[in-house]
């Protein structure tokens, strides 16, 4: 076997799912699913009516396999009992069409579209749903079993259980860790019952499809050879058990990992369940898109999609990413397959999903998606490496045939090899489809890798010189508007992405630094002023030219990115807004050194400077406890702010250590909202003897409300704030608070950026916060 060929008989195909492409949601007796209640797929790709055209496309691509899912509510509208003949008839016709085209059908029975009627009766957290799933499997097999050889029971049960019932970001949108664990077990039980029913009915081959995101630290992703710390190794192991072991261990070994048992309990697991779940597994479907990147972070609260993940930070990494922001790490697929082969020898595997969302360039003479071609090619090379090492991988199925309805993300994501105009339902093959057709014909990759459009290609299309294209790409003003427009039109038509060569006119160091302010920042006036003063002073003292820029509009974001991408800036100090900030991640992907003020809302590897908000809040709470206070309320500013979240976490953990529970009142930013919050707390518990506020403005409002209610401070009610603003020491009585080191944060930002500019490893800096005790709690 050559280095670019796959074994004889290797299966090439594509995957889809019913809810994402079928449409016809209210046609021919189909009942509603949980996704109809949660989202709106309208007519999706209308595959229900256009399946002959879609099968013809697959035949033109030379595909040998089509993995599709059956819609449970289309076959059994109430989830149990009555069978909808029209719904079964659709799959009957689809299978016949595939076989006539020489394409092998691979059927998935459950791809997340639970009948709403069963959800109304409790959904997957209820054991009865697993029993009804087995009934449904029998019905589908009775109709299709004479022509379908391979049956996958479930697709990605982790997603269905923990995104649907734990985090609530997928249908049915419930948020309960207990329900998520129960749903996970009953999904697996449904697999066992359905597999038993299918095998009894004569099914030749039965499998299940799991999502795999190899759990790695940031250092492992970027290739660091350093040994993991004990804490990071424990974080990796814990997430691996929650994401992978929780499903793979019951399926292959009839047991749950100990940590899962500790978290979920066993009340919902009956005798015989695990024996049934671990029945013979003929084929394991492997869905791989990206690794799961984590590191230990003691103060981090648990991610609701991973109950029990407290103390673990989910990170982004400075690699190439898809349009969804998922890191592109083909090598992790090799690691995954090597591990599965090592730990489960003899188990046959199939890559049942692999693909990516990218922004396609639609032109009159084609649809350019070179990024997708490179993504698939690199993952095929990674797969080929594992096959050569002995992995038993039957085939590779691209996700997906068509651009479709991407669940909670709607129609904005494009995973398809085939472009769909959702207004007209017109299908057009993308460049990636034509490239994949050649891969299938060769049973492997060609000798020459796909090439991106070059400067020369763009120059030829625009009728200008290579240097002119470079000047346009670099934003030089010397090019006339007419020529610039022509070059940019050629760039769009060809899907050209500038590389380092295209930016060769501006690759020299400029010693220019941008200090970027995103507004508004709540309560940050003093800190912002200090950053402007001290960052500018330190960087200019180091010979840098500092430019102050505002990032308050989409146009300003574009302008900042353009200056960074064209090499006009050597580094960026960013003061992001209080909420999520896409600018930070977009800047990080340019490779230019960037540092942030404040821990970002979305976990990131961009280094930042912050204060220990959780530790400061814990210190304030422990001070109140030492004063003998036991009925402590917390006035909490907007919980979408990262600093507020961390302060609330620190307060709660300090109370829990003392065996107490928090009394929470939500507030805004103002003194008035702090006063209103304390009034609510006192109405709920008139014996309240202390309050911690996550900001000084809220604490000052609480002092005013306490006086109005006749409560003496601190005799009747102790009050502690956070931030030590100027007004804190001037209240009556003076406010106890947590002081954040303003100047130190500014200086640390400047030093952190200088370290990065010099190429030295520089991690985030978290500075201690200090409790200042004054009259309000003494």
mmCIF file of C-alpha atoms in Angstrom, residues 105-376:
data_model
loop_
_atom_site.group_PDB
_atom_site.id
_atom_site.type_symbol
_atom_site.label_atom_id
_atom_site.label_comp_id
_atom_site.label_asym_id
_atom_site.label_seq_id
_atom_site.Cartn_x
_atom_site.Cartn_y
_atom_site.Cartn_z
ATOM 1 C CA UNK A 105 -27.007 2.489 3.148
ATOM 2 C CA UNK A 106 -25.783 2.835 6.737
ATOM 3 C CA UNK A 107 -28.770 3.597 8.970
ATOM 4 C CA UNK A 108 -28.631 5.579 12.212
ATOM 5 C CA UNK A 109 -31.777 5.127 14.282
ATOM 6 C CA UNK A 110 -31.369 8.106 16.630
ATOM 7 C CA UNK A 111 -29.730 11.408 15.740
ATOM 8 C CA UNK A 112 -31.208 13.556 18.532
ATOM 9 C CA UNK A 113 -34.790 14.075 17.208
ATOM 10 C CA UNK A 114 -36.780 12.548 20.086
ATOM 11 C CA UNK A 115 -40.554 12.665 19.526
ATOM 12 C CA UNK A 116 -41.945 15.555 21.566
ATOM 13 C CA UNK A 117 -44.644 13.260 22.926
ATOM 14 C CA UNK A 118 -41.987 11.187 24.695
ATOM 15 C CA UNK A 119 -40.255 14.302 26.016
ATOM 16 C CA UNK A 120 -43.600 15.386 27.459
ATOM 17 C CA UNK A 121 -43.585 12.096 29.379
ATOM 18 C CA UNK A 122 -40.108 12.750 30.773
ATOM 19 C CA UNK A 123 -37.763 12.175 27.831
ATOM 20 C CA UNK A 124 -34.484 10.293 28.110
ATOM 21 C CA UNK A 125 -34.192 10.733 31.908
ATOM 22 C CA UNK A 126 -37.129 8.284 32.074
ATOM 23 C CA UNK A 127 -36.423 4.573 31.649
ATOM 24 C CA UNK A 128 -39.536 4.030 29.563
ATOM 25 C CA UNK A 129 -37.999 6.026 26.678
ATOM 26 C CA UNK A 130 -35.349 3.328 26.240
ATOM 27 C CA UNK A 131 -38.065 0.675 26.000
ATOM 28 C CA UNK A 132 -39.948 2.701 23.391
ATOM 29 C CA UNK A 133 -36.715 3.126 21.417
ATOM 30 C CA UNK A 134 -36.353 -0.638 21.137
ATOM 31 C CA UNK A 135 -39.937 -0.861 19.830
ATOM 32 C CA UNK A 136 -39.141 1.781 17.228
ATOM 33 C CA UNK A 137 -35.983 -0.086 16.174
ATOM 34 C CA UNK A 138 -38.043 -3.236 15.558
ATOM 35 C CA UNK A 139 -40.500 -1.312 13.385
ATOM 36 C CA UNK A 140 -37.782 0.207 11.183
ATOM 37 C CA UNK A 141 -35.897 -3.063 10.834
ATOM 38 C CA UNK A 142 -39.048 -4.916 9.858
ATOM 39 C CA UNK A 143 -39.418 -2.554 6.877
ATOM 40 C CA UNK A 144 -35.774 -2.057 5.846
ATOM 41 C CA UNK A 145 -33.881 -5.000 7.310
ATOM 42 C CA UNK A 146 -33.906 -7.036 4.097
ATOM 43 C CA UNK A 147 -31.784 -4.358 2.381
ATOM 44 C CA UNK A 148 -29.840 -2.642 5.166
ATOM 45 C CA UNK A 149 -26.862 -4.505 6.569
ATOM 46 C CA UNK A 150 -25.383 -2.032 9.077
ATOM 47 C CA UNK A 151 -27.387 -0.361 11.854
ATOM 48 C CA UNK A 152 -26.086 2.361 14.161
ATOM 49 C CA UNK A 153 -28.389 2.712 17.156
ATOM 50 C CA UNK A 154 -27.286 6.093 18.534
ATOM 51 C CA UNK A 155 -25.372 9.119 17.329
ATOM 52 C CA UNK A 156 -23.288 10.956 19.937
ATOM 53 C CA UNK A 157 -25.262 10.179 23.115
ATOM 54 C CA UNK A 158 -22.968 12.554 25.062
ATOM 55 C CA UNK A 159 -24.343 15.479 23.052
ATOM 56 C CA UNK A 160 -27.949 14.367 23.461
ATOM 57 C CA UNK A 161 -27.582 13.910 27.210
ATOM 58 C CA UNK A 162 -25.255 16.669 28.337
ATOM 59 C CA UNK A 163 -25.945 19.463 25.867
ATOM 60 C CA UNK A 164 -29.666 18.694 25.834
ATOM 61 C CA UNK A 165 -30.357 17.928 29.501
ATOM 62 C CA UNK A 166 -27.293 19.325 31.300
ATOM 63 C CA UNK A 167 -26.218 22.571 29.619
ATOM 64 C CA UNK A 168 -29.551 23.265 27.919
ATOM 65 C CA UNK A 169 -27.984 24.522 24.688
ATOM 66 C CA UNK A 170 -29.487 21.710 22.612
ATOM 67 C CA UNK A 171 -33.021 20.364 22.618
ATOM 68 C CA UNK A 172 -34.887 19.892 24.865
ATOM 69 C CA UNK A 173 -33.086 22.741 26.638
ATOM 70 C CA UNK A 174 -33.127 21.385 30.181
ATOM 71 C CA UNK A 175 -30.424 22.221 32.738
ATOM 72 C CA UNK A 176 -30.032 19.453 35.290
ATOM 73 C CA UNK A 177 -26.902 17.438 35.972
ATOM 74 C CA UNK A 178 -28.973 14.627 37.486
ATOM 75 C CA UNK A 179 -31.208 14.465 34.402
ATOM 76 C CA UNK A 180 -28.153 14.478 32.128
ATOM 77 C CA UNK A 181 -26.598 11.475 33.867
ATOM 78 C CA UNK A 182 -29.913 9.601 33.863
ATOM 79 C CA UNK A 183 -30.415 10.439 30.170
ATOM 80 C CA UNK A 184 -26.922 9.160 29.376
ATOM 81 C CA UNK A 185 -27.636 5.812 31.007
ATOM 82 C CA UNK A 186 -31.038 5.425 29.370
ATOM 83 C CA UNK A 187 -29.606 6.270 25.963
ATOM 84 C CA UNK A 188 -27.092 3.479 26.465
ATOM 85 C CA UNK A 189 -29.843 1.202 27.727
ATOM 86 C CA UNK A 190 -31.849 2.096 24.617
ATOM 87 C CA UNK A 191 -28.840 1.031 22.554
ATOM 88 C CA UNK A 192 -28.661 -2.304 24.368
ATOM 89 C CA UNK A 193 -32.372 -2.999 24.035
ATOM 90 C CA UNK A 194 -32.463 -1.945 20.386
ATOM 91 C CA UNK A 195 -29.338 -3.956 19.550
ATOM 92 C CA UNK A 196 -30.879 -7.034 21.148
ATOM 93 C CA UNK A 197 -34.101 -6.506 19.208
ATOM 94 C CA UNK A 198 -32.270 -5.958 15.918
ATOM 95 C CA UNK A 199 -30.046 -8.987 16.380
ATOM 96 C CA UNK A 200 -33.031 -11.160 17.234
ATOM 97 C CA UNK A 201 -34.678 -9.976 14.013
ATOM 98 C CA UNK A 202 -31.651 -10.976 11.955
ATOM 99 C CA UNK A 203 -29.651 -7.723 11.650
ATOM 100 C CA UNK A 204 -26.194 -8.526 10.309
ATOM 101 C CA UNK A 205 -24.158 -5.716 11.890
ATOM 102 C CA UNK A 206 -24.885 -3.396 14.802
ATOM 103 C CA UNK A 207 -22.870 -0.446 16.033
ATOM 104 C CA UNK A 208 -23.049 2.879 17.827
ATOM 105 C CA UNK A 209 -21.541 6.279 17.002
ATOM 106 C CA UNK A 210 -19.682 8.282 19.660
ATOM 107 C CA UNK A 211 -18.195 11.767 19.502
ATOM 108 C CA UNK A 212 -14.505 11.854 20.339
ATOM 109 C CA UNK A 213 -12.549 14.968 21.250
ATOM 110 C CA UNK A 214 -9.185 13.739 22.532
ATOM 111 C CA UNK A 215 -8.592 15.549 25.817
ATOM 112 C CA UNK A 216 -5.329 17.479 25.785
ATOM 113 C CA UNK A 217 -3.671 20.394 27.507
ATOM 114 C CA UNK A 218 -2.731 23.491 25.491
ATOM 115 C CA UNK A 219 0.915 22.450 25.632
ATOM 116 C CA UNK A 220 0.114 19.047 24.159
ATOM 117 C CA UNK A 221 -1.792 20.631 21.291
ATOM 118 C CA UNK A 222 1.071 22.900 20.291
ATOM 119 C CA UNK A 223 3.570 20.074 20.642
ATOM 120 C CA UNK A 224 5.257 20.857 23.936
ATOM 121 C CA UNK A 225 7.290 17.926 25.183
ATOM 122 C CA UNK A 226 6.988 19.002 28.803
ATOM 123 C CA UNK A 227 5.560 16.429 31.189
ATOM 124 C CA UNK A 228 2.101 17.304 32.493
ATOM 125 C CA UNK A 229 1.807 18.600 36.003
ATOM 126 C CA UNK A 230 -0.080 16.366 38.414
ATOM 127 C CA UNK A 231 -2.971 18.836 38.393
ATOM 128 C CA UNK A 232 -3.212 19.021 34.592
ATOM 129 C CA UNK A 233 -2.965 15.242 34.265
ATOM 130 C CA UNK A 234 -5.853 14.868 36.703
ATOM 131 C CA UNK A 235 -7.907 17.433 34.748
ATOM 132 C CA UNK A 236 -7.317 15.563 31.484
ATOM 133 C CA UNK A 237 -8.265 12.232 33.056
ATOM 134 C CA UNK A 238 -11.463 13.604 34.593
ATOM 135 C CA UNK A 239 -12.803 15.122 31.371
ATOM 136 C CA UNK A 240 -11.788 12.039 29.405
ATOM 137 C CA UNK A 241 -13.903 9.886 31.723
ATOM 138 C CA UNK A 242 -16.890 12.242 31.540
ATOM 139 C CA UNK A 243 -16.797 12.570 27.755
ATOM 140 C CA UNK A 244 -15.484 9.211 26.573
ATOM 141 C CA UNK A 245 -15.265 6.659 29.367
ATOM 142 C CA UNK A 246 -18.851 7.245 30.445
ATOM 143 C CA UNK A 247 -20.008 5.785 27.106
ATOM 144 C CA UNK A 248 -17.189 3.634 25.767
ATOM 145 C CA UNK A 249 -16.618 1.694 28.986
ATOM 146 C CA UNK A 250 -20.250 0.520 29.363
ATOM 147 C CA UNK A 251 -20.438 -0.351 25.652
ATOM 148 C CA UNK A 252 -17.230 -2.378 25.541
ATOM 149 C CA UNK A 253 -16.599 -3.517 29.127
ATOM 150 C CA UNK A 254 -19.958 -3.364 30.879
ATOM 151 C CA UNK A 255 -18.962 -0.876 33.553
ATOM 152 C CA UNK A 256 -18.911 2.821 34.346
ATOM 153 C CA UNK A 257 -15.732 4.658 35.378
ATOM 154 C CA UNK A 258 -15.500 5.106 39.151
ATOM 155 C CA UNK A 259 -15.653 8.896 38.883
ATOM 156 C CA UNK A 260 -18.901 8.722 36.906
ATOM 157 C CA UNK A 261 -20.404 6.440 39.532
ATOM 158 C CA UNK A 262 -19.389 8.916 42.246
ATOM 159 C CA UNK A 263 -21.013 11.808 40.390
ATOM 160 C CA UNK A 264 -24.125 10.109 39.010
ATOM 161 C CA UNK A 265 -24.884 7.454 41.574
ATOM 162 C CA UNK A 266 -26.432 4.122 40.622
ATOM 163 C CA UNK A 267 -30.092 4.465 41.631
ATOM 164 C CA UNK A 268 -31.162 4.540 37.981
ATOM 165 C CA UNK A 269 -28.965 1.566 36.990
ATOM 166 C CA UNK A 270 -30.768 -1.767 37.398
ATOM 167 C CA UNK A 271 -29.390 -5.271 37.541
ATOM 168 C CA UNK A 272 -28.691 -6.531 34.044
ATOM 169 C CA UNK A 273 -28.503 -3.085 32.414
ATOM 170 C CA UNK A 274 -24.760 -3.096 31.895
ATOM 171 C CA UNK A 275 -24.735 -6.655 30.587
ATOM 172 C CA UNK A 276 -27.339 -5.640 28.015
ATOM 173 C CA UNK A 277 -25.485 -2.429 27.072
ATOM 174 C CA UNK A 278 -22.207 -4.315 26.564
ATOM 175 C CA UNK A 279 -23.600 -6.821 24.102
ATOM 176 C CA UNK A 280 -21.528 -7.535 20.982
ATOM 177 C CA UNK A 281 -20.536 -4.369 19.150
ATOM 178 C CA UNK A 282 -19.722 -5.031 15.518
ATOM 179 C CA UNK A 283 -18.680 -1.519 14.523
ATOM 180 C CA UNK A 284 -17.819 1.665 16.421
ATOM 181 C CA UNK A 285 -18.552 4.912 14.614
ATOM 182 C CA UNK A 286 -15.973 7.602 15.364
ATOM 183 C CA UNK A 287 -16.997 11.241 14.970
ATOM 184 C CA UNK A 288 -13.985 13.551 15.211
ATOM 185 C CA UNK A 289 -13.808 17.305 14.676
ATOM 186 C CA UNK A 290 -11.418 18.785 17.235
ATOM 187 C CA UNK A 291 -9.668 17.997 20.513
ATOM 188 C CA UNK A 292 -11.023 19.060 23.887
ATOM 189 C CA UNK A 293 -8.418 21.344 25.469
ATOM 190 C CA UNK A 294 -8.264 21.761 29.244
ATOM 191 C CA UNK A 295 -5.971 22.742 32.060
ATOM 192 C CA UNK A 296 -6.265 22.832 35.831
ATOM 193 C CA UNK A 297 -7.668 26.109 37.207
ATOM 194 C CA UNK A 298 -8.613 25.747 40.886
ATOM 195 C CA UNK A 299 -11.177 28.577 41.052
ATOM 196 C CA UNK A 300 -12.993 27.632 37.809
ATOM 197 C CA UNK A 301 -16.656 26.587 38.272
ATOM 198 C CA UNK A 302 -17.931 23.433 36.601
ATOM 199 C CA UNK A 303 -19.047 23.644 32.984
ATOM 200 C CA UNK A 304 -22.718 22.512 32.948
ATOM 201 C CA UNK A 305 -21.956 20.275 29.969
ATOM 202 C CA UNK A 306 -19.423 18.448 32.166
ATOM 203 C CA UNK A 307 -20.939 18.065 35.652
ATOM 204 C CA UNK A 308 -18.077 17.522 38.050
ATOM 205 C CA UNK A 309 -15.595 19.601 36.056
ATOM 206 C CA UNK A 310 -15.043 22.245 38.727
ATOM 207 C CA UNK A 311 -11.434 23.386 38.891
ATOM 208 C CA UNK A 312 -10.912 22.790 35.168
ATOM 209 C CA UNK A 313 -10.577 25.492 32.515
ATOM 210 C CA UNK A 314 -11.708 24.714 28.949
ATOM 211 C CA UNK A 315 -9.256 26.520 26.678
ATOM 212 C CA UNK A 316 -8.962 27.714 23.136
ATOM 213 C CA UNK A 317 -5.576 27.264 21.508
ATOM 214 C CA UNK A 318 -3.495 29.407 19.139
ATOM 215 C CA UNK A 319 -3.900 27.135 16.121
ATOM 216 C CA UNK A 320 -5.697 27.485 12.822
ATOM 217 C CA UNK A 321 -9.432 27.287 13.428
ATOM 218 C CA UNK A 322 -12.628 26.629 11.493
ATOM 219 C CA UNK A 323 -15.312 29.282 11.070
ATOM 220 C CA UNK A 324 -16.880 27.947 14.283
ATOM 221 C CA UNK A 325 -13.629 28.590 16.127
ATOM 222 C CA UNK A 326 -12.829 24.891 16.514
ATOM 223 C CA UNK A 327 -9.077 24.215 16.498
ATOM 224 C CA UNK A 328 -7.769 22.282 13.513
ATOM 225 C CA UNK A 329 -5.574 19.501 14.916
ATOM 226 C CA UNK A 330 -5.397 16.544 12.489
ATOM 227 C CA UNK A 331 -2.725 14.839 14.570
ATOM 228 C CA UNK A 332 -5.236 14.348 17.376
ATOM 229 C CA UNK A 333 -7.158 11.971 15.088
ATOM 230 C CA UNK A 334 -4.064 9.774 14.816
ATOM 231 C CA UNK A 335 -3.673 9.808 18.607
ATOM 232 C CA UNK A 336 -7.342 8.915 19.021
ATOM 233 C CA UNK A 337 -7.300 5.987 16.587
ATOM 234 C CA UNK A 338 -4.018 4.687 17.979
ATOM 235 C CA UNK A 339 -5.506 4.734 21.467
ATOM 236 C CA UNK A 340 -8.747 3.012 20.438
ATOM 237 C CA UNK A 341 -6.734 0.330 18.654
ATOM 238 C CA UNK A 342 -4.466 -0.158 21.653
ATOM 239 C CA UNK A 343 -7.195 -0.255 24.305
ATOM 240 C CA UNK A 344 -9.848 -2.099 22.268
ATOM 241 C CA UNK A 345 -7.976 -4.509 20.016
ATOM 242 C CA UNK A 346 -10.136 -6.246 17.460
ATOM 243 C CA UNK A 347 -12.854 -3.557 17.498
ATOM 244 C CA UNK A 348 -13.621 -2.414 13.949
ATOM 245 C CA UNK A 349 -13.842 1.363 13.513
ATOM 246 C CA UNK A 350 -15.343 3.709 10.963
ATOM 247 C CA UNK A 351 -14.886 7.466 10.710
ATOM 248 C CA UNK A 352 -18.573 8.346 10.579
ATOM 249 C CA UNK A 353 -18.185 12.133 10.759
ATOM 250 C CA UNK A 354 -15.317 14.477 9.972
ATOM 251 C CA UNK A 355 -15.587 17.880 8.348
ATOM 252 C CA UNK A 356 -15.575 21.601 9.008
ATOM 253 C CA UNK A 357 -17.516 24.833 8.729
ATOM 254 C CA UNK A 358 -15.787 27.407 6.545
ATOM 255 C CA UNK A 359 -16.894 30.565 4.756
ATOM 256 C CA UNK A 360 -17.230 29.565 1.103
ATOM 257 C CA UNK A 361 -16.650 31.932 -1.813
ATOM 258 C CA UNK A 362 -19.573 31.615 -4.253
ATOM 259 C CA UNK A 363 -18.756 32.699 -7.810
ATOM 260 C CA UNK A 364 -20.325 32.262 -11.208
ATOM 261 C CA UNK A 365 -17.889 29.551 -12.201
ATOM 262 C CA UNK A 366 -17.599 27.609 -8.969
ATOM 263 C CA UNK A 367 -17.711 27.554 -5.191
ATOM 264 C CA UNK A 368 -14.262 27.968 -3.692
ATOM 265 C CA UNK A 369 -13.622 26.219 -0.389
ATOM 266 C CA UNK A 370 -9.919 25.451 -0.356
ATOM 267 C CA UNK A 371 -9.886 25.560 3.451
ATOM 268 C CA UNK A 372 -12.273 22.608 3.546
ATOM 269 C CA UNK A 373 -10.131 20.687 1.063
ATOM 270 C CA UNK A 374 -7.045 21.234 3.203
ATOM 271 C CA UNK A 375 -8.974 20.229 6.355
ATOM 272 C CA UNK A 376 -10.149 16.933 4.870
#
